[in-house]
PDB file of C-alpha atoms in Angstrom:
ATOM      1  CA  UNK A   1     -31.457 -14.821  29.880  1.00 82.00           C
ATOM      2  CA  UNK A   2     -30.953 -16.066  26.097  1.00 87.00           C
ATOM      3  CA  UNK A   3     -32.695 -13.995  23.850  1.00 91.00           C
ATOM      4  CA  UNK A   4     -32.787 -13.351  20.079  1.00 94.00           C
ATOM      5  CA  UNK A   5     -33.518 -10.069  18.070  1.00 95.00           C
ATOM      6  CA  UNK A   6     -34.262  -9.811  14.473  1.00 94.00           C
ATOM      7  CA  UNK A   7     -34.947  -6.868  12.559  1.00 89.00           C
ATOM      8  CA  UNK A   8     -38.233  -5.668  12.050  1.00 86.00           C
ATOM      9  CA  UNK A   9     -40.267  -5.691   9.258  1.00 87.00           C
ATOM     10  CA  UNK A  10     -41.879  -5.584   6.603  1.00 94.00           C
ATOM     11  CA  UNK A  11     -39.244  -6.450   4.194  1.00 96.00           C
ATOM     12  CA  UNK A  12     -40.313  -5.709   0.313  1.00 97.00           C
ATOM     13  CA  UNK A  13     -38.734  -6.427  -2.631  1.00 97.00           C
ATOM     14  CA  UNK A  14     -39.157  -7.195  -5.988  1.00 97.00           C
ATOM     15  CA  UNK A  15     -38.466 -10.766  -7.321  1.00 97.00           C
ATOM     16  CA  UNK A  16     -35.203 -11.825  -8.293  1.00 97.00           C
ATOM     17  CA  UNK A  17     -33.360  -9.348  -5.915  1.00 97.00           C
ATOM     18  CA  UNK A  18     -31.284  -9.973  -2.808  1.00 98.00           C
ATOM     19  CA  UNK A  19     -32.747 -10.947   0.551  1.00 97.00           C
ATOM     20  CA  UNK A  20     -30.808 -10.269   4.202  1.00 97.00           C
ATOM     21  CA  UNK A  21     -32.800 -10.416   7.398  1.00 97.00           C
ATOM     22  CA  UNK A  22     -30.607 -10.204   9.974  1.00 97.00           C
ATOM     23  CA  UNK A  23     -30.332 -12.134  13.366  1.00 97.00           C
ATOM     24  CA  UNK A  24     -28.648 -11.769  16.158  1.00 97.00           C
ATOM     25  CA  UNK A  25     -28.632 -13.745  19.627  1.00 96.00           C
ATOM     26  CA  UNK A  26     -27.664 -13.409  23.420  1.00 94.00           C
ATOM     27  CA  UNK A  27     -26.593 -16.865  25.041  1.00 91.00           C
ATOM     28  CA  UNK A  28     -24.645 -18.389  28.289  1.00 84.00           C
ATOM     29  CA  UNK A  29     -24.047 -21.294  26.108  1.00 82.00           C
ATOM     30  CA  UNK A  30     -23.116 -22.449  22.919  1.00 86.00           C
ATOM     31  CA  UNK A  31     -26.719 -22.899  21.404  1.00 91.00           C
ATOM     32  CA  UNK A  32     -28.069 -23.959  17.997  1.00 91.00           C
ATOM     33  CA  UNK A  33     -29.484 -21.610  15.765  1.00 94.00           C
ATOM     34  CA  UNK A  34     -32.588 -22.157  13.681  1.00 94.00           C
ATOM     35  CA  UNK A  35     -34.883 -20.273  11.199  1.00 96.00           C
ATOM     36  CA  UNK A  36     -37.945 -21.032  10.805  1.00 94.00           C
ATOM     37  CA  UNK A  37     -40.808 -20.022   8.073  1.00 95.00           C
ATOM     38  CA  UNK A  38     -44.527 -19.541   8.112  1.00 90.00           C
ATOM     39  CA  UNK A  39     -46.602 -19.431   5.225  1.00 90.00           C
ATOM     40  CA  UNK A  40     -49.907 -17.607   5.006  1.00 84.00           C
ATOM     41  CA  UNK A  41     -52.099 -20.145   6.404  1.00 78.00           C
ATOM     42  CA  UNK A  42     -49.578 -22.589   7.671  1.00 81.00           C
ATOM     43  CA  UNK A  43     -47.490 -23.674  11.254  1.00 81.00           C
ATOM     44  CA  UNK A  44     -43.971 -22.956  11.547  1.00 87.00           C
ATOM     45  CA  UNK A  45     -41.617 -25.145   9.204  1.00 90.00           C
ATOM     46  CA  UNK A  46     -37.889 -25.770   9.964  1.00 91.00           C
ATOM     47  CA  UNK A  47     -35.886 -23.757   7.095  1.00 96.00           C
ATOM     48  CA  UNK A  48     -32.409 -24.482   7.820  1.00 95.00           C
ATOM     49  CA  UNK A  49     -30.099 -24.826  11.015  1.00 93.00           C
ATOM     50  CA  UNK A  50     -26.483 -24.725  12.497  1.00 93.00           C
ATOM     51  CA  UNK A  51     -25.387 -26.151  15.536  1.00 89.00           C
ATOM     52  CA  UNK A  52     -21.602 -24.918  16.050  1.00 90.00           C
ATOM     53  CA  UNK A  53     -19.716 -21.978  15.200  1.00 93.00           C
ATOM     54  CA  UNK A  54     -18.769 -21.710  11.547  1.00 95.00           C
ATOM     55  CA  UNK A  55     -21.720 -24.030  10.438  1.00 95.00           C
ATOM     56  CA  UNK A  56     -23.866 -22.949   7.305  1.00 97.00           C
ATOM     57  CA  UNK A  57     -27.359 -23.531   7.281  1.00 96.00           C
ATOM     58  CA  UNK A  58     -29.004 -24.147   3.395  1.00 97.00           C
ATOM     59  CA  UNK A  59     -32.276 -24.936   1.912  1.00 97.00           C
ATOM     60  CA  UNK A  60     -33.984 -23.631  -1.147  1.00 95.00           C
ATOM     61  CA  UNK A  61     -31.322 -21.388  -1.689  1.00 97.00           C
ATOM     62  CA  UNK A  62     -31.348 -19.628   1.546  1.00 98.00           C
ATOM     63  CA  UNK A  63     -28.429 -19.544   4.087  1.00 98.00           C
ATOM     64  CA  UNK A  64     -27.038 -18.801   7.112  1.00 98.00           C
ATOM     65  CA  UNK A  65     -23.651 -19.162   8.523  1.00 98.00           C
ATOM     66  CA  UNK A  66     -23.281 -19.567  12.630  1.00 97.00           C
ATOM     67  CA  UNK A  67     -21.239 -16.459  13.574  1.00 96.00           C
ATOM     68  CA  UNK A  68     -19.846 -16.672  16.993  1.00 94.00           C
ATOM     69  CA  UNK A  69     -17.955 -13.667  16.708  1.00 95.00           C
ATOM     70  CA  UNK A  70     -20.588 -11.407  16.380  1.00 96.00           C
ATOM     71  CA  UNK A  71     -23.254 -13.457  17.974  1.00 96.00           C
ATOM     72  CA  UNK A  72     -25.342 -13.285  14.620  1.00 97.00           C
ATOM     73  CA  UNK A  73     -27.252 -15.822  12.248  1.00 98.00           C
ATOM     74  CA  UNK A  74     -28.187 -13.805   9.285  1.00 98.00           C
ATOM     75  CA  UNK A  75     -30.340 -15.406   6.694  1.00 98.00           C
ATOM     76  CA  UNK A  76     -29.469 -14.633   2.927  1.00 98.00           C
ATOM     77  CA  UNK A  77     -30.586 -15.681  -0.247  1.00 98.00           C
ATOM     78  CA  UNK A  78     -29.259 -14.188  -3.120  1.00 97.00           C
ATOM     79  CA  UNK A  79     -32.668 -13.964  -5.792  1.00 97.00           C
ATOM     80  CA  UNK A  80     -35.929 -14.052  -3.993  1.00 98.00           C
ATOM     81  CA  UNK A  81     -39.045 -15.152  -5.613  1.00 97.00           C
ATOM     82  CA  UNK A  82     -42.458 -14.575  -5.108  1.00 97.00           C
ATOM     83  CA  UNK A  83     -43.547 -17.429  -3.414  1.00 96.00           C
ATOM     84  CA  UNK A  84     -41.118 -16.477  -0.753  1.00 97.00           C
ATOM     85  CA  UNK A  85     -43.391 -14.234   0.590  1.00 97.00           C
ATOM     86  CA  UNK A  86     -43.668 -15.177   4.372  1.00 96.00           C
ATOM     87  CA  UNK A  87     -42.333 -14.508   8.005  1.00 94.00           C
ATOM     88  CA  UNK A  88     -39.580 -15.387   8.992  1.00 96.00           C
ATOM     89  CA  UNK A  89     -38.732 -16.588  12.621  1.00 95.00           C
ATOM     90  CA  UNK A  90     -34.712 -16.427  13.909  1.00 96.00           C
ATOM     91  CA  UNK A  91     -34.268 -19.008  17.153  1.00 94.00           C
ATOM     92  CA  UNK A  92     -32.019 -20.086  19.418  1.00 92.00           C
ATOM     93  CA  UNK A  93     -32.150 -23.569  21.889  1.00 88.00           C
ATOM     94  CA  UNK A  94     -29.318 -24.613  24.129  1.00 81.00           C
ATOM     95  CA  UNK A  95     -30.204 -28.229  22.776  1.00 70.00           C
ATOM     96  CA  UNK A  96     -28.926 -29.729  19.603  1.00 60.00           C
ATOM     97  CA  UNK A  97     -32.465 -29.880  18.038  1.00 59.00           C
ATOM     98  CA  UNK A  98     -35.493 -27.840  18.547  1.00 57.00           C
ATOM     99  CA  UNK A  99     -37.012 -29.181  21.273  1.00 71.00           C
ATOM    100  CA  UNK A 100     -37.244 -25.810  23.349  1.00 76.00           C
ATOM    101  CA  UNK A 101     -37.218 -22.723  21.688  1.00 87.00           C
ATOM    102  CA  UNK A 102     -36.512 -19.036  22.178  1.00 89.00           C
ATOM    103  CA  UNK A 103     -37.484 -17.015  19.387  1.00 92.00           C
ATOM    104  CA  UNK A 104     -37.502 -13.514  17.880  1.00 93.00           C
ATOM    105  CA  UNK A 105     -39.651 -11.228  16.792  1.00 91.00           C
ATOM    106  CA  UNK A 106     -40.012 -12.800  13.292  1.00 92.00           C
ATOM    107  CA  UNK A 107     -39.800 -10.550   9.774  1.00 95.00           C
ATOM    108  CA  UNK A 108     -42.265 -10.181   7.241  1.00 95.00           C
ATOM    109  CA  UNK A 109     -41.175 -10.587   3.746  1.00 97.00           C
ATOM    110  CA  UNK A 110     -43.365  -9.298   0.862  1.00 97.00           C
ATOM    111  CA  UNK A 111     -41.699 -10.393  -2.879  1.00 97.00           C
ATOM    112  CA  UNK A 112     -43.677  -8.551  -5.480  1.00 97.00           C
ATOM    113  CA  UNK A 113     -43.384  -9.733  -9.151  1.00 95.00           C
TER     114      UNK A 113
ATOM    115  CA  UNK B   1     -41.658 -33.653   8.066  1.00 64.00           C
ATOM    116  CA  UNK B   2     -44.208 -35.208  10.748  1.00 81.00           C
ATOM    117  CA  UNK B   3     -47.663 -33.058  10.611  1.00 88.00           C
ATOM    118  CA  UNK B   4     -49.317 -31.821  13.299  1.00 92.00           C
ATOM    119  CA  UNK B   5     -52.776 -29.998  13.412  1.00 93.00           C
ATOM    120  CA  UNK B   6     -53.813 -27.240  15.865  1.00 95.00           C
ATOM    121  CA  UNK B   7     -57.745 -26.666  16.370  1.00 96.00           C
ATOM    122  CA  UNK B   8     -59.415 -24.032  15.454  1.00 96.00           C
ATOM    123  CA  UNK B   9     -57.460 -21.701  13.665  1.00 94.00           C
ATOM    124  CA  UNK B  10     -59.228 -18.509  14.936  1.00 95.00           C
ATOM    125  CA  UNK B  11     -61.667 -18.207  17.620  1.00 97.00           C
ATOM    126  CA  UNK B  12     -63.950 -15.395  19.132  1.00 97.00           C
ATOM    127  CA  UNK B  13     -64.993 -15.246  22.397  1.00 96.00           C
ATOM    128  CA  UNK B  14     -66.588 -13.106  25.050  1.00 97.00           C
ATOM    129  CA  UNK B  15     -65.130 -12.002  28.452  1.00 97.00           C
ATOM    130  CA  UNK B  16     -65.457 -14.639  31.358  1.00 97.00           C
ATOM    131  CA  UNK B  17     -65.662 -17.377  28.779  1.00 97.00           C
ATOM    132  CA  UNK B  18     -63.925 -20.545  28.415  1.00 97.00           C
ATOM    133  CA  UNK B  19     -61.914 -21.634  25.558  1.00 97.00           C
ATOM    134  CA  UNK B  20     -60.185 -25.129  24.644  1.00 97.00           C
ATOM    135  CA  UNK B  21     -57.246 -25.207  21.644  1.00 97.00           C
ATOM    136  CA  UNK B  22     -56.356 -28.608  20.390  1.00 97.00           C
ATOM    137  CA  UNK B  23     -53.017 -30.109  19.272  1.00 96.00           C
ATOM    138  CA  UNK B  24     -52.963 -33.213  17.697  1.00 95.00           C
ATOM    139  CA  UNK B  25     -49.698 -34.895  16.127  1.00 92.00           C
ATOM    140  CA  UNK B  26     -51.179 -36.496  12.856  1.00 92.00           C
ATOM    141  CA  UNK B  27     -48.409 -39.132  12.138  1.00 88.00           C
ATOM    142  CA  UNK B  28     -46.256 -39.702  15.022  1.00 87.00           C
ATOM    143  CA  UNK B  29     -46.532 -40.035  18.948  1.00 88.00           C
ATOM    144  CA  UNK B  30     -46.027 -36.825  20.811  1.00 87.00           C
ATOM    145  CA  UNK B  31     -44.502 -37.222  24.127  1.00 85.00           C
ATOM    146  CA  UNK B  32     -43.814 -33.748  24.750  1.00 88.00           C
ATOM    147  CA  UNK B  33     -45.655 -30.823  23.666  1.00 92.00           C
ATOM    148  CA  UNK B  34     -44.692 -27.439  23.853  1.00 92.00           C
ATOM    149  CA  UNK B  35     -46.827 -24.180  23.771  1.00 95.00           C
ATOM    150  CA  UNK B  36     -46.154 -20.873  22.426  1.00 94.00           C
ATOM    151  CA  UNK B  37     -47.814 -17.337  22.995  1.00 94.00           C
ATOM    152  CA  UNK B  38     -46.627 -14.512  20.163  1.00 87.00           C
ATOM    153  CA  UNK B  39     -48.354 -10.778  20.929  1.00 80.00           C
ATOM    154  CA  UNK B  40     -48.075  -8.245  18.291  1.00 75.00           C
ATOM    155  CA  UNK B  41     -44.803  -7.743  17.104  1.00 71.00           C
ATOM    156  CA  UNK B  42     -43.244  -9.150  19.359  1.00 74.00           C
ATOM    157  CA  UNK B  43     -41.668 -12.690  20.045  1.00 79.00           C
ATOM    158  CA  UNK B  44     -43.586 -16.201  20.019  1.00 86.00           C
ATOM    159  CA  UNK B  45     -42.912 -16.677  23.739  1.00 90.00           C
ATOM    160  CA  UNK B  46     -42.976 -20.252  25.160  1.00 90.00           C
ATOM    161  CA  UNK B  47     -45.527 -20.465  27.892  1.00 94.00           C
ATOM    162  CA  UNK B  48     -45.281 -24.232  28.886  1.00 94.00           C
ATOM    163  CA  UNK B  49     -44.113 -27.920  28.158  1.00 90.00           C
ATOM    164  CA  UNK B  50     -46.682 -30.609  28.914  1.00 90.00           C
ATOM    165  CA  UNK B  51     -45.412 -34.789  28.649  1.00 86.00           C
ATOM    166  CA  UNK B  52     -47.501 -36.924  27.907  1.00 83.00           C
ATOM    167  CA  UNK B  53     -48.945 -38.437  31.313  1.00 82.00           C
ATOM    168  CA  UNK B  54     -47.894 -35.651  34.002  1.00 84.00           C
ATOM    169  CA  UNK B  55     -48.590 -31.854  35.010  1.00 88.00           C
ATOM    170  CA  UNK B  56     -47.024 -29.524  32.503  1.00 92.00           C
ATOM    171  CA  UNK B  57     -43.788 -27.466  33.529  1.00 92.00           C
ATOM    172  CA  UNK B  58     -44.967 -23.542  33.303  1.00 94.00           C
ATOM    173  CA  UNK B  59     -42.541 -20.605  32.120  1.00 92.00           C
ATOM    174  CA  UNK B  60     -41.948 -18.168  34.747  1.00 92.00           C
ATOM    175  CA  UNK B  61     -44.611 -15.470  34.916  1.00 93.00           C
ATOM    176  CA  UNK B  62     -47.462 -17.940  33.130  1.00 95.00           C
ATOM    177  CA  UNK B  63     -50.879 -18.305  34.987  1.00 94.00           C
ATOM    178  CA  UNK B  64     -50.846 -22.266  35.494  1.00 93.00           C
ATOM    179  CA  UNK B  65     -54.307 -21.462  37.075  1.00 95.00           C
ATOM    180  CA  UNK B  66     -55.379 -19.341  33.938  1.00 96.00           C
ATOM    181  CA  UNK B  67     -53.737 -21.248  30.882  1.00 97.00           C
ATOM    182  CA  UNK B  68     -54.775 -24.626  31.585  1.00 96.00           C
ATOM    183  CA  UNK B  69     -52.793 -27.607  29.785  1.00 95.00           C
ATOM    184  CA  UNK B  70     -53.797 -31.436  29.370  1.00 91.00           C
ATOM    185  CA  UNK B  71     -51.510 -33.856  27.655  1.00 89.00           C
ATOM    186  CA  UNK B  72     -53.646 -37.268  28.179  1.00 82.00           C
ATOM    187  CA  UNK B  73     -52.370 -39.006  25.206  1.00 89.00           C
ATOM    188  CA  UNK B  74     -49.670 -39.521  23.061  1.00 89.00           C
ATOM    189  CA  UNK B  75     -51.276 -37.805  20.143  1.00 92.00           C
ATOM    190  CA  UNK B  76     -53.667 -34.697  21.892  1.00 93.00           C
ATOM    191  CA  UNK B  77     -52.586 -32.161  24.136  1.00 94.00           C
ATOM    192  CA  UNK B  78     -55.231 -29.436  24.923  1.00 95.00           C
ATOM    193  CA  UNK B  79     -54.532 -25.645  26.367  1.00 97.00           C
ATOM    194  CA  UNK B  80     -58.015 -24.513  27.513  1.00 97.00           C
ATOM    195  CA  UNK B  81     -57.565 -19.672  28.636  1.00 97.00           C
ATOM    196  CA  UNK B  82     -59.862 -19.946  31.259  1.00 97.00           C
ATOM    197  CA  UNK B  83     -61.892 -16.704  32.488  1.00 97.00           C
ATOM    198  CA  UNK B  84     -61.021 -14.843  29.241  1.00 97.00           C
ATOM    199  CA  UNK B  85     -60.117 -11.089  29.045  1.00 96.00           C
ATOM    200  CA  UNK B  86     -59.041  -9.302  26.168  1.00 95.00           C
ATOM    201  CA  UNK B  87     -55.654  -9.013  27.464  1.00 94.00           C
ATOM    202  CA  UNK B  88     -55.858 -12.633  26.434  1.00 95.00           C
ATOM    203  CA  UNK B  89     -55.977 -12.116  22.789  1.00 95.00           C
ATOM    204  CA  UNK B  90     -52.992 -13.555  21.090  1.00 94.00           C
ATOM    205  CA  UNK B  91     -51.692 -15.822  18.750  1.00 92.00           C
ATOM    206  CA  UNK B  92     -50.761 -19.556  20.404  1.00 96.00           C
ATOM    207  CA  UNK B  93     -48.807 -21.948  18.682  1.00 95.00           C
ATOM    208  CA  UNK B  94     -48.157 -25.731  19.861  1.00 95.00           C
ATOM    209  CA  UNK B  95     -45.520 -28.008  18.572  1.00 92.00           C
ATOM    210  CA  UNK B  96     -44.957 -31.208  19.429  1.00 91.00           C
ATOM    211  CA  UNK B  97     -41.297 -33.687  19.788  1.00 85.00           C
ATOM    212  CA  UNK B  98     -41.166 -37.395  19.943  1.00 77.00           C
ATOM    213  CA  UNK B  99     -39.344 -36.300  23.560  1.00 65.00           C
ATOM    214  CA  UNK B 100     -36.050 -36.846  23.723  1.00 64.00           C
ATOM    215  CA  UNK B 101     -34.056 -33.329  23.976  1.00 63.00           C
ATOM    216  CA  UNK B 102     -32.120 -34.002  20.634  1.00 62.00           C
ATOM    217  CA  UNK B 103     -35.478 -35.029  18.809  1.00 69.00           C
ATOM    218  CA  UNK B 104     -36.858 -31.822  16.744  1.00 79.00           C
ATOM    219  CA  UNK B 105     -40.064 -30.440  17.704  1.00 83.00           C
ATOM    220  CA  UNK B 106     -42.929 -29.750  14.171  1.00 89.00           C
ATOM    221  CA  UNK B 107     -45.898 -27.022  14.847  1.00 91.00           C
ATOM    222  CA  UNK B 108     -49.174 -26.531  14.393  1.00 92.00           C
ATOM    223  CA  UNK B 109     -50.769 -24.066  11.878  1.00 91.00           C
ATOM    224  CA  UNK B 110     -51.613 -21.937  15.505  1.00 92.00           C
ATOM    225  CA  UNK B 111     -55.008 -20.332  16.679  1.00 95.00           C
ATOM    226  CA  UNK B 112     -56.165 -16.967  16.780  1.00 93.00           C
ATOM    227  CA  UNK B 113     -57.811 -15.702  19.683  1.00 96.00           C
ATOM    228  CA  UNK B 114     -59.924 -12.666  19.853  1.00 96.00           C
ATOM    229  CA  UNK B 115     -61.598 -11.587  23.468  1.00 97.00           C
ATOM    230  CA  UNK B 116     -64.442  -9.436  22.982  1.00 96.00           C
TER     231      UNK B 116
END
């Protein structure tokens, strides 16, 4: 079945530097590809998403680009901050939106000052 | 984004008890509502999707019996872990979609359950 695997964490760095977590997915389809972020305290919120090959995700300065090639969805974002600090959730749906979900494992990311 | 609220946010309970976690979407009608179970390190798997009105649809391998789920209205869908073991200590997570299959779905803050 469709799964998704993301690398573990925790991820630590210190503020300003680069972030990668990467993501990648198993599918019988073409599906859309989501991450997600929780907050300490908080539910799930949508952070970006691509829905076809070649898309790029953005939001607050983190991307992801839909990489059918190599089945991956790697989030970036080239100067962390610390109120960053969060997990992280890679997922996959065979919909358009997210209206049924597989996820991964999600990755904590620490961003110390 | 729409809001929705998931009650409590951590709960204790003892073996053999019964426990009820609420899902309410704050702003908008919910006709589908989706539940999640994450264990340790490991992924938020989806256990079931309840509509509004009818029995919910249960992932393979998911105690119906055990885990059970109302949806009576458009705005409250309840999972209750019936006959609690420690086994059953997890983290669930609800979200919630206006319904149609190209509508996104918003979750709650999830619940913490500890079985003593």
């Amino acid at each position: 079945g469709d799964s998704v695997t993301q690398m573990e964490g925790p991820v630590t760095l210190s503020e300003e530097a680069c972030l990668t977590i990467n993501c990648t997915y198993t599918a019988t389809g073409y599906p859309s590809l989501f991450w997600y972020v929780q907050y300490p305290g908080e539910g799930l919120q949508l952070l970006l998403k691509a829905t076809k090959a070649d898309d790029k995700g953005s939001n607050k300065g983190f991307e992801a680009t839909y990489r059918k090639e190599t089945t991956s969805f790697h989030l970036e974002k080239g100067s962390v901050q610390v109120s960053d600090s969060a997990v992280y959730f890679c997922a996959l749906s065979e919909m358009d939106s997210s209206y049924k979900l597989i996820f991964g494992s999600g990755t904590r990311l620490l961003v110390r000052p | 984004g729409a809001v929705v609220s998931q009650h409590p946010s951590r709960v204790i309970c003892k073996s053999g008890t019964s426990v009820k976690i609420e899902c309410r979407s704050l702003d908008f009608q919910a006709t589908t509502m989706f539940w999640y179970r994450q264990f340790p390190k490991k992924s938020l798997m989806l256990m079931a999707t309840s509509n509004e009105g009818s029995k919910a649809t249960y992932e393979q391998g998911v105690e119906k019996d055990k885990f059970l789920i109302n949806h009576a209205s458009l705005t409250l869908s309840t999972l209750t872990v019936t006959s609690a073991h420690p086994e059953d200590s997890s983290f669930y997570i609800c979200s919630a979609s206006l319904g149609t299959m190209n509508t996104e779905a918003f979750f709650g803050q999830g619940t913490r359950l500890t079985v003593v």
